[in-house]
Structures are given as structure tokens and as C-alpha cells.
PDB file of C-alpha atoms in Angstrom:
ATOM      1  CA  MET A   1      14.545 -27.571 -10.483  1.00 44.00           C
ATOM      2  CA  ASN A   2      16.166 -26.622 -13.765  1.00 47.00           C
ATOM      3  CA  THR A   3      19.465 -28.319 -14.555  1.00 48.00           C
ATOM      4  CA  VAL A   4      22.407 -27.289 -16.682  1.00 47.00           C
ATOM      5  CA  THR A   5      22.006 -28.372 -20.266  1.00 45.00           C
ATOM      6  CA  GLU A   6      25.266 -30.062 -21.288  1.00 51.00           C
ATOM      7  CA  ASN A   7      27.010 -29.640 -24.634  1.00 69.00           C
ATOM      8  CA  LEU A   8      24.611 -27.017 -25.986  1.00 85.00           C
ATOM      9  CA  ARG A   9      25.935 -23.607 -26.959  1.00 94.00           C
ATOM     10  CA  HIS A  10      23.916 -20.797 -25.375  1.00 97.00           C
ATOM     11  CA  ASP A  11      23.752 -18.213 -28.143  1.00 97.00           C
ATOM     12  CA  LEU A  12      21.019 -16.083 -26.541  1.00 98.00           C
ATOM     13  CA  VAL A  13      21.892 -14.404 -23.240  1.00 98.00           C
ATOM     14  CA  VAL A  14      19.142 -12.526 -21.383  1.00 98.00           C
ATOM     15  CA  LEU A  15      20.423 -10.245 -18.632  1.00 98.00           C
ATOM     16  CA  ASP A  16      18.575  -8.283 -15.968  1.00 96.00           C
ATOM     17  CA  MET A  17      19.583  -4.658 -15.493  1.00 94.00           C
ATOM     18  CA  ALA A  18      19.302  -3.148 -11.953  1.00 91.00           C
ATOM     19  CA  GLY A  19      21.306  -5.255  -9.523  1.00 91.00           C
ATOM     20  CA  THR A  20      22.785  -7.464 -12.257  1.00 96.00           C
ATOM     21  CA  THR A  21      24.436  -5.303 -14.906  1.00 97.00           C
ATOM     22  CA  VAL A  22      23.592  -1.928 -13.330  1.00 95.00           C
ATOM     23  CA  ALA A  23      24.563  -0.873  -9.801  1.00 92.00           C
ATOM     24  CA  ASP A  24      21.937   1.547  -8.554  1.00 82.00           C
ATOM     25  CA  GLY A  25      22.873   1.689  -4.881  1.00 80.00           C
ATOM     26  CA  GLY A  26      19.389   0.965  -3.573  1.00 82.00           C
ATOM     27  CA  LEU A  27      17.623   3.507  -5.760  1.00 87.00           C
ATOM     28  CA  VAL A  28      14.531   1.306  -6.031  1.00 84.00           C
ATOM     29  CA  GLU A  29      13.819   1.700  -2.330  1.00 86.00           C
ATOM     30  CA  ARG A  30      14.618   5.415  -2.418  1.00 88.00           C
ATOM     31  CA  ALA A  31      12.324   5.954  -5.395  1.00 88.00           C
ATOM     32  CA  PHE A  32       9.592   3.927  -3.736  1.00 87.00           C
ATOM     33  CA  ALA A  33       9.824   6.009  -0.561  1.00 88.00           C
ATOM     34  CA  THR A  34       9.673   9.220  -2.611  1.00 89.00           C
ATOM     35  CA  ALA A  35       6.657   7.965  -4.574  1.00 88.00           C
ATOM     36  CA  ALA A  36       4.833   6.940  -1.400  1.00 88.00           C
ATOM     37  CA  GLU A  37       5.472  10.354   0.138  1.00 88.00           C
ATOM     38  CA  ARG A  38       4.133  12.134  -2.939  1.00 88.00           C
ATOM     39  CA  LEU A  39       0.980  10.003  -2.771  1.00 88.00           C
ATOM     40  CA  GLY A  40       0.503  10.517   0.958  1.00 90.00           C
ATOM     41  CA  GLU A  41       1.251   6.859   1.780  1.00 87.00           C
ATOM     42  CA  ASP A  42       3.398   5.394   4.544  1.00 88.00           C
ATOM     43  CA  ALA A  43       6.320   3.677   2.820  1.00 86.00           C
ATOM     44  CA  ALA A  44       7.352   1.910   6.026  1.00 86.00           C
ATOM     45  CA  THR A  45       4.234  -0.267   5.918  1.00 85.00           C
ATOM     46  CA  MET A  46       5.026  -1.444   2.389  1.00 84.00           C
ATOM     47  CA  ILE A  47       8.800  -1.664   2.145  1.00 84.00           C
ATOM     48  CA  ASP A  48       9.094  -5.317   3.213  1.00 84.00           C
ATOM     49  CA  TYR A  49       6.895  -6.383   0.321  1.00 87.00           C
ATOM     50  CA  VAL A  50       8.858  -4.189  -2.080  1.00 85.00           C
ATOM     51  CA  ARG A  51      12.107  -5.857  -0.969  1.00 82.00           C
ATOM     52  CA  ALA A  52      10.650  -9.349  -1.227  1.00 81.00           C
ATOM     53  CA  THR A  53       9.418  -8.748  -4.771  1.00 82.00           C
ATOM     54  CA  MET A  54      12.542  -7.141  -6.236  1.00 79.00           C
ATOM     55  CA  GLY A  55      12.673  -8.135  -9.887  1.00 74.00           C
ATOM     56  CA  GLU A  56       8.913  -8.189 -10.393  1.00 79.00           C
ATOM     57  CA  SER A  57       7.372  -5.607 -12.703  1.00 78.00           C
ATOM     58  CA  LYS A  58       6.660  -2.546 -10.619  1.00 80.00           C
ATOM     59  CA  ILE A  59       3.043  -2.137 -11.706  1.00 83.00           C
ATOM     60  CA  SER A  60       2.347  -5.652 -10.408  1.00 84.00           C
ATOM     61  CA  VAL A  61       3.890  -4.719  -7.066  1.00 86.00           C
ATOM     62  CA  PHE A  62       1.675  -1.645  -6.789  1.00 88.00           C
ATOM     63  CA  ARG A  63      -1.430  -3.601  -7.768  1.00 89.00           C
ATOM     64  CA  HIS A  64      -0.792  -5.894  -4.817  1.00 87.00           C
ATOM     65  CA  LEU A  65      -0.019  -3.065  -2.407  1.00 88.00           C
ATOM     66  CA  PHE A  66      -3.206  -1.210  -3.320  1.00 88.00           C
ATOM     67  CA  GLY A  67      -5.449  -4.250  -3.215  1.00 87.00           C
ATOM     68  CA  GLY A  68      -6.157  -4.344  -6.933  1.00 82.00           C
ATOM     69  CA  ASP A  69      -7.132  -0.673  -7.186  1.00 89.00           C
ATOM     70  CA  GLU A  70      -5.899  -0.162 -10.753  1.00 92.00           C
ATOM     71  CA  THR A  71      -6.175   3.635 -10.720  1.00 92.00           C
ATOM     72  CA  ARG A  72      -4.175   3.961  -7.517  1.00 89.00           C
ATOM     73  CA  ALA A  73      -1.634   1.389  -8.683  1.00 89.00           C
ATOM     74  CA  ARG A  74      -1.037   3.276 -11.914  1.00 89.00           C
ATOM     75  CA  GLN A  75      -0.693   6.566 -10.049  1.00 91.00           C
ATOM     76  CA  ALA A  76       1.870   4.962  -7.765  1.00 89.00           C
ATOM     77  CA  ASN A  77       3.737   3.429 -10.667  1.00 88.00           C
ATOM     78  CA  VAL A  78       3.988   6.780 -12.467  1.00 90.00           C
ATOM     79  CA  ALA A  79       5.210   8.450  -9.274  1.00 91.00           C
ATOM     80  CA  PHE A  80       7.786   5.696  -8.753  1.00 88.00           C
ATOM     81  CA  GLU A  81       9.077   5.830 -12.320  1.00 88.00           C
ATOM     82  CA  GLU A  82       9.354   9.632 -12.133  1.00 89.00           C
ATOM     83  CA  ALA A  83      11.252   9.448  -8.841  1.00 89.00           C
ATOM     84  CA  TYR A  84      13.600   6.749 -10.124  1.00 87.00           C
ATOM     85  CA  GLY A  85      14.203   8.700 -13.332  1.00 87.00           C
ATOM     86  CA  GLU A  86      15.127  11.793 -11.317  1.00 88.00           C
ATOM     87  CA  LEU A  87      17.676   9.780  -9.334  1.00 88.00           C
ATOM     88  CA  VAL A  88      19.120   8.280 -12.520  1.00 87.00           C
ATOM     89  CA  ALA A  89      19.393  11.738 -14.067  1.00 84.00           C
ATOM     90  CA  GLY A  90      21.282  12.790 -10.959  1.00 83.00           C
ATOM     91  CA  GLY A  91      24.073  10.391 -11.864  1.00 81.00           C
ATOM     92  CA  LEU A  92      23.398   7.896  -9.093  1.00 82.00           C
ATOM     93  CA  ILE A  93      23.831   4.734 -11.159  1.00 90.00           C
ATOM     94  CA  ALA A  94      26.849   2.991 -12.656  1.00 93.00           C
ATOM     95  CA  PRO A  95      27.610  -0.272 -14.430  1.00 96.00           C
ATOM     96  CA  VAL A  96      28.321  -3.257 -12.211  1.00 96.00           C
ATOM     97  CA  PRO A  97      32.116  -3.626 -12.418  1.00 96.00           C
ATOM     98  CA  GLY A  98      32.977  -5.843 -15.355  1.00 97.00           C
ATOM     99  CA  ALA A  99      29.425  -5.928 -16.737  1.00 97.00           C
ATOM    100  CA  ALA A 100      30.089  -4.065 -19.982  1.00 97.00           C
ATOM    101  CA  GLU A 101      33.243  -6.095 -20.531  1.00 97.00           C
ATOM    102  CA  ALA A 102      31.342  -9.360 -19.961  1.00 98.00           C
ATOM    103  CA  ILE A 103      28.688  -8.293 -22.461  1.00 98.00           C
ATOM    104  CA  GLY A 104      31.430  -7.401 -24.916  1.00 97.00           C
ATOM    105  CA  ARG A 105      33.048 -10.807 -24.499  1.00 97.00           C
ATOM    106  CA  LEU A 106      29.739 -12.610 -25.018  1.00 98.00           C
ATOM    107  CA  LYS A 107      29.150 -10.633 -28.194  1.00 97.00           C
ATOM    108  CA  GLU A 108      32.677 -11.353 -29.432  1.00 97.00           C
ATOM    109  CA  GLU A 109      31.880 -15.039 -28.996  1.00 97.00           C
ATOM    110  CA  GLY A 110      28.964 -14.598 -31.400  1.00 97.00           C
ATOM    111  CA  ARG A 111      26.223 -14.593 -28.801  1.00 98.00           C
ATOM    112  CA  THR A 112      23.237 -12.225 -28.801  1.00 98.00           C
ATOM    113  CA  VAL A 113      22.726 -10.323 -25.547  1.00 98.00           C
ATOM    114  CA  VAL A 114      19.366  -8.855 -24.485  1.00 98.00           C
ATOM    115  CA  LEU A 115      18.849  -6.543 -21.485  1.00 98.00           C
ATOM    116  CA  THR A 116      15.566  -6.771 -19.576  1.00 96.00           C
ATOM    117  CA  THR A 117      13.979  -4.836 -16.729  1.00 92.00           C
ATOM    118  CA  GLY A 118      10.901  -4.652 -14.550  1.00 88.00           C
ATOM    119  CA  PHE A 119      10.780  -0.891 -15.086  1.00 87.00           C
ATOM    120  CA  ALA A 120       8.725   0.957 -17.669  1.00 86.00           C
ATOM    121  CA  ARG A 121      10.307   1.735 -21.040  1.00 90.00           C
ATOM    122  CA  VAL A 122      10.856   5.415 -20.184  1.00 88.00           C
ATOM    123  CA  THR A 123      12.923   4.446 -17.130  1.00 87.00           C
ATOM    124  CA  GLN A 124      14.805   1.730 -18.966  1.00 92.00           C
ATOM    125  CA  ASP A 125      15.744   4.243 -21.659  1.00 92.00           C
ATOM    126  CA  ALA A 126      16.847   6.764 -19.033  1.00 89.00           C
ATOM    127  CA  ILE A 127      19.190   4.155 -17.538  1.00 92.00           C
ATOM    128  CA  LEU A 128      20.593   3.226 -20.951  1.00 94.00           C
ATOM    129  CA  ASP A 129      21.173   6.893 -21.756  1.00 92.00           C
ATOM    130  CA  ALA A 130      22.807   7.615 -18.400  1.00 91.00           C
ATOM    131  CA  LEU A 131      25.265   4.754 -18.926  1.00 93.00           C
ATOM    132  CA  GLY A 132      25.826   5.370 -22.622  1.00 93.00           C
ATOM    133  CA  TRP A 133      24.500   1.870 -23.329  1.00 96.00           C
ATOM    134  CA  ARG A 134      22.042   2.615 -26.139  1.00 93.00           C
ATOM    135  CA  ASP A 135      24.155   0.659 -28.625  1.00 93.00           C
ATOM    136  CA  LEU A 136      25.563  -1.907 -26.212  1.00 95.00           C
ATOM    137  CA  VAL A 137      23.154  -4.704 -27.101  1.00 96.00           C
ATOM    138  CA  GLU A 138      20.884  -5.634 -29.991  1.00 90.00           C
ATOM    139  CA  LEU A 139      17.629  -5.628 -28.000  1.00 97.00           C
ATOM    140  CA  THR A 140      16.240  -4.291 -24.723  1.00 97.00           C
ATOM    141  CA  LEU A 141      12.901  -5.380 -23.292  1.00 96.00           C
ATOM    142  CA  CYS A 142      10.541  -4.168 -20.566  1.00 93.00           C
ATOM    143  CA  PRO A 143       7.263  -5.796 -19.451  1.00 91.00           C
ATOM    144  CA  ALA A 144       5.211  -3.727 -21.911  1.00 90.00           C
ATOM    145  CA  ASP A 145       7.256  -5.252 -24.740  1.00 92.00           C
ATOM    146  CA  ALA A 146       6.143  -8.713 -23.637  1.00 89.00           C
ATOM    147  CA  GLY A 147       2.405  -8.206 -23.326  1.00 85.00           C
ATOM    148  CA  GLY A 148       2.612  -6.370 -20.009  1.00 79.00           C
ATOM    149  CA  ARG A 149       3.731  -9.275 -17.859  1.00 86.00           C
ATOM    150  CA  GLY A 150       7.110  -8.986 -16.197  1.00 86.00           C
ATOM    151  CA  ARG A 151       8.882 -11.427 -13.929  1.00 89.00           C
ATOM    152  CA  PRO A 152       8.323 -14.038 -12.552  1.00 92.00           C
ATOM    153  CA  TYR A 153       6.489 -14.797 -15.799  1.00 93.00           C
ATOM    154  CA  PRO A 154       8.761 -16.085 -18.590  1.00 96.00           C
ATOM    155  CA  ASP A 155       7.382 -13.613 -21.126  1.00 96.00           C
ATOM    156  CA  MET A 156      10.417 -11.325 -21.496  1.00 96.00           C
ATOM    157  CA  VAL A 157      12.800 -14.272 -21.895  1.00 97.00           C
ATOM    158  CA  LEU A 158      10.489 -15.884 -24.430  1.00 97.00           C
ATOM    159  CA  GLY A 159      10.031 -12.501 -26.095  1.00 96.00           C
ATOM    160  CA  ALA A 160      13.795 -12.302 -26.541  1.00 97.00           C
ATOM    161  CA  PHE A 161      13.750 -15.846 -27.952  1.00 97.00           C
ATOM    162  CA  LEU A 162      11.066 -14.975 -30.493  1.00 96.00           C
ATOM    163  CA  ARG A 163      12.307 -11.517 -31.464  1.00 96.00           C
ATOM    164  CA  THR A 164      15.955 -12.392 -31.997  1.00 97.00           C
ATOM    165  CA  GLY A 165      15.451 -15.801 -33.609  1.00 96.00           C
ATOM    166  CA  VAL A 166      19.084 -16.719 -32.917  1.00 96.00           C
ATOM    167  CA  VAL A 167      18.384 -20.055 -31.226  1.00 96.00           C
ATOM    168  CA  ASP A 168      15.963 -22.838 -32.099  1.00 95.00           C
ATOM    169  CA  ASP A 169      15.719 -24.354 -28.617  1.00 96.00           C
ATOM    170  CA  VAL A 170      14.960 -22.593 -25.340  1.00 97.00           C
ATOM    171  CA  ARG A 171      17.623 -24.736 -23.678  1.00 96.00           C
ATOM    172  CA  ARG A 172      20.149 -22.665 -25.633  1.00 97.00           C
ATOM    173  CA  ILE A 173      19.164 -19.545 -23.653  1.00 98.00           C
ATOM    174  CA  ALA A 174      21.202 -18.323 -20.692  1.00 98.00           C
ATOM    175  CA  VAL A 175      19.494 -16.040 -18.167  1.00 98.00           C
ATOM    176  CA  ALA A 176      21.201 -14.048 -15.422  1.00 98.00           C
ATOM    177  CA  GLY A 177      19.704 -11.933 -12.649  1.00 96.00           C
ATOM    178  CA  ASP A 178      20.007 -10.975  -8.998  1.00 94.00           C
ATOM    179  CA  THR A 179      16.542 -11.931  -7.699  1.00 92.00           C
ATOM    180  CA  SER A 180      14.461 -15.035  -7.119  1.00 93.00           C
ATOM    181  CA  TYR A 181      11.998 -13.668  -9.688  1.00 93.00           C
ATOM    182  CA  ASP A 182      14.768 -13.597 -12.301  1.00 95.00           C
ATOM    183  CA  MET A 183      15.455 -17.258 -11.530  1.00 96.00           C
ATOM    184  CA  LEU A 184      11.789 -18.232 -11.792  1.00 96.00           C
ATOM    185  CA  SER A 185      11.476 -16.401 -15.089  1.00 96.00           C
ATOM    186  CA  GLY A 186      14.445 -18.261 -16.528  1.00 97.00           C
ATOM    187  CA  VAL A 187      13.302 -21.643 -15.248  1.00 98.00           C
ATOM    188  CA  ARG A 188       9.777 -21.167 -16.554  1.00 97.00           C
ATOM    189  CA  ALA A 189      11.147 -20.169 -19.961  1.00 97.00           C
ATOM    190  CA  GLY A 190      13.139 -23.419 -20.099  1.00 97.00           C
ATOM    191  CA  ALA A 191      16.544 -21.714 -20.214  1.00 97.00           C
ATOM    192  CA  GLY A 192      19.516 -24.069 -20.058  1.00 96.00           C
ATOM    193  CA  ILE A 193      21.554 -21.786 -17.805  1.00 97.00           C
ATOM    194  CA  VAL A 194      19.892 -19.731 -15.073  1.00 98.00           C
ATOM    195  CA  ALA A 195      22.600 -17.816 -13.241  1.00 98.00           C
ATOM    196  CA  GLY A 196      22.058 -15.880 -10.053  1.00 97.00           C
ATOM    197  CA  VAL A 197      24.453 -13.053  -9.188  1.00 97.00           C
ATOM    198  CA  LEU A 198      25.227 -11.722  -5.723  1.00 96.00           C
ATOM    199  CA  THR A 199      25.397  -8.023  -6.596  1.00 94.00           C
ATOM    200  CA  GLY A 200      21.735  -7.248  -5.995  1.00 87.00           C
ATOM    201  CA  ALA A 201      18.665  -7.979  -3.949  1.00 81.00           C
ATOM    202  CA  HIS A 202      18.747 -11.668  -3.017  1.00 88.00           C
ATOM    203  CA  GLY A 203      21.309 -14.043  -1.565  1.00 91.00           C
ATOM    204  CA  GLU A 204      22.572 -17.455  -2.602  1.00 96.00           C
ATOM    205  CA  ALA A 205      19.945 -19.470  -0.725  1.00 96.00           C
ATOM    206  CA  ALA A 206      17.006 -17.645  -2.333  1.00 94.00           C
ATOM    207  CA  LEU A 207      18.564 -17.841  -5.792  1.00 96.00           C
ATOM    208  CA  LYS A 208      19.169 -21.585  -5.512  1.00 97.00           C
ATOM    209  CA  GLU A 209      15.736 -22.195  -4.019  1.00 96.00           C
ATOM    210  CA  HIS A 210      14.131 -20.613  -7.070  1.00 96.00           C
ATOM    211  CA  GLY A 211      16.118 -22.557  -9.643  1.00 96.00           C
ATOM    212  CA  ALA A 212      19.591 -21.096 -10.153  1.00 97.00           C
ATOM    213  CA  THR A 213      21.894 -23.495 -11.982  1.00 97.00           C
ATOM    214  CA  HIS A 214      24.830 -21.254 -11.091  1.00 97.00           C
ATOM    215  CA  VAL A 215      25.428 -18.633  -8.386  1.00 97.00           C
ATOM    216  CA  LEU A 216      28.139 -16.139  -9.304  1.00 98.00           C
ATOM    217  CA  ALA A 217      29.775 -13.269  -7.453  1.00 97.00           C
ATOM    218  CA  SER A 218      28.804 -10.999 -10.343  1.00 97.00           C
ATOM    219  CA  VAL A 219      27.838 -10.980 -13.992  1.00 98.00           C
ATOM    220  CA  ALA A 220      31.527 -10.486 -14.792  1.00 98.00           C
ATOM    221  CA  GLU A 221      31.929 -14.222 -14.129  1.00 98.00           C
ATOM    222  CA  LEU A 222      29.156 -15.253 -16.533  1.00 98.00           C
ATOM    223  CA  PRO A 223      31.206 -15.752 -19.722  1.00 97.00           C
ATOM    224  CA  GLY A 224      33.596 -18.072 -17.914  1.00 96.00           C
ATOM    225  CA  ALA A 225      30.791 -20.000 -16.247  1.00 96.00           C
ATOM    226  CA  MET A 226      29.048 -20.462 -19.591  1.00 96.00           C
ATOM    227  CA  ALA A 227      32.259 -21.662 -21.238  1.00 94.00           C
ATOM    228  CA  ARG A 228      32.783 -24.231 -18.499  1.00 92.00           C
ATOM    229  CA  ALA A 229      29.194 -25.442 -18.707  1.00 92.00           C
ATOM    230  CA  GLU A 230      29.439 -25.851 -22.471  1.00 91.00           C
ATOM    231  CA  ALA A 231      32.739 -27.699 -22.246  1.00 87.00           C
ATOM    232  CA  TYR A 232      31.493 -30.073 -19.567  1.00 69.00           C
ATOM    233  CA  ARG A 233      31.483 -33.745 -20.475  1.00 47.00           C
TER     234      ARG A 233
END
């Protein structure tokens, strides 16, 4: 299991979006059900796997559900992204309380914040636009920006490390997310802080099992938790 890196300042902070900084009220499941209906599939037979793999890139989820049929998986992914985008456009998302303020505090402390998602770029941009977050952070990443591999691979975290160039050691990265896949991604990237938050898909036990160094009520607590970890002797 990853452990907290003492006495290192974590100047790169990589945050998940849906469930961590963005409250979407279960829109992933609603969009999945809509996509399945449009494709003539029975969502009820697939929903358990969708819930278990929250945080994974959606195309990977559909590849599994359709037994590796790439054409069908891509059709499903497009239908899902369209359905989710429609829900976002309908005003059904909001920031997690305190998320924007926490990001602002981290930036004021001189840290670089990156937002990541398992969605496609078009959906990520729709969320950013709906929240007015286009200029909130320096960099946003989706799986396509990291070679196509989303969580639980470490690629987006490492992509943030390489693209920003603000730290010279992966242990100086802090990662926060609401799913076990977020935790695995952070651990595999070598991040010094891997914080799980309880505002999304998975509970404390799953987050700790997959490597969380901290479990927080929400991302609003992250700046304080990082300060305490860095001050620890």
C-alpha cells in the first residue's frame, strides 16, 4: 500500500471530476440507462458492473460489457456521452460544496491543480462550461489526452506530471478521487498523497483497500489534510 510521504511539498494536485469536485446526482447511471435503451440493450443486466467500475474510462467499461466488440463498444460510448451531455446541458450538475474554494486555496498556496475524468473530451468540456470552470485550473485531462488509457492506469496522473513540469518527483503529487480506480491510479503513479473522498461512488473500506492514504468527507478538506501531512514530523 502507498504511504504518506513526509516533509515533501505536494505542488501538483490531480483531482477527479464527477463525484469528487462535481456533484452529478447519479447522472452516470441515468446516462447509461438512456444509452442502453437507445441501443436496444437491457441496462438492468449491466448496471452492477457499471457501478463497480465507476472511475474507469467509459470506453473500457463498454468494451468489457460487449465482450470486446469494438464497434458496439464505440456505439455505446457515443450514446452514453450524448446522453450525459444532454443531462449536463439540462443543468443537472453542480460543484461539490467547497470544491471551487479548495481549488482556489491550493492555487493560492502556489500549487498546480489538474482536473481529470474518465469521460471523453466533449463531455468534459460540457461539464466545465456548465460550471463556468474553463479557467479554473491550468490543465484538464481525459483518457484520450493520455494515450487512450484511463483509470485504473496511472497515465492521466503521469500525463499531468509530464505536461505541467512543476514537480521533479512523483512523490510530490497529490491525487484525490471518489472511487477505488482513482486510488489505484494514484498509487500506481507513485503519488505521495492519495486521498479518497466520500462524496461519490465508493465508501471508506473500498478506498482504503485500494490504497488511500487519507479518506476525507469531501474534497473541501483536502487543503487542510495536505497541510497536516506536510507539517508532520
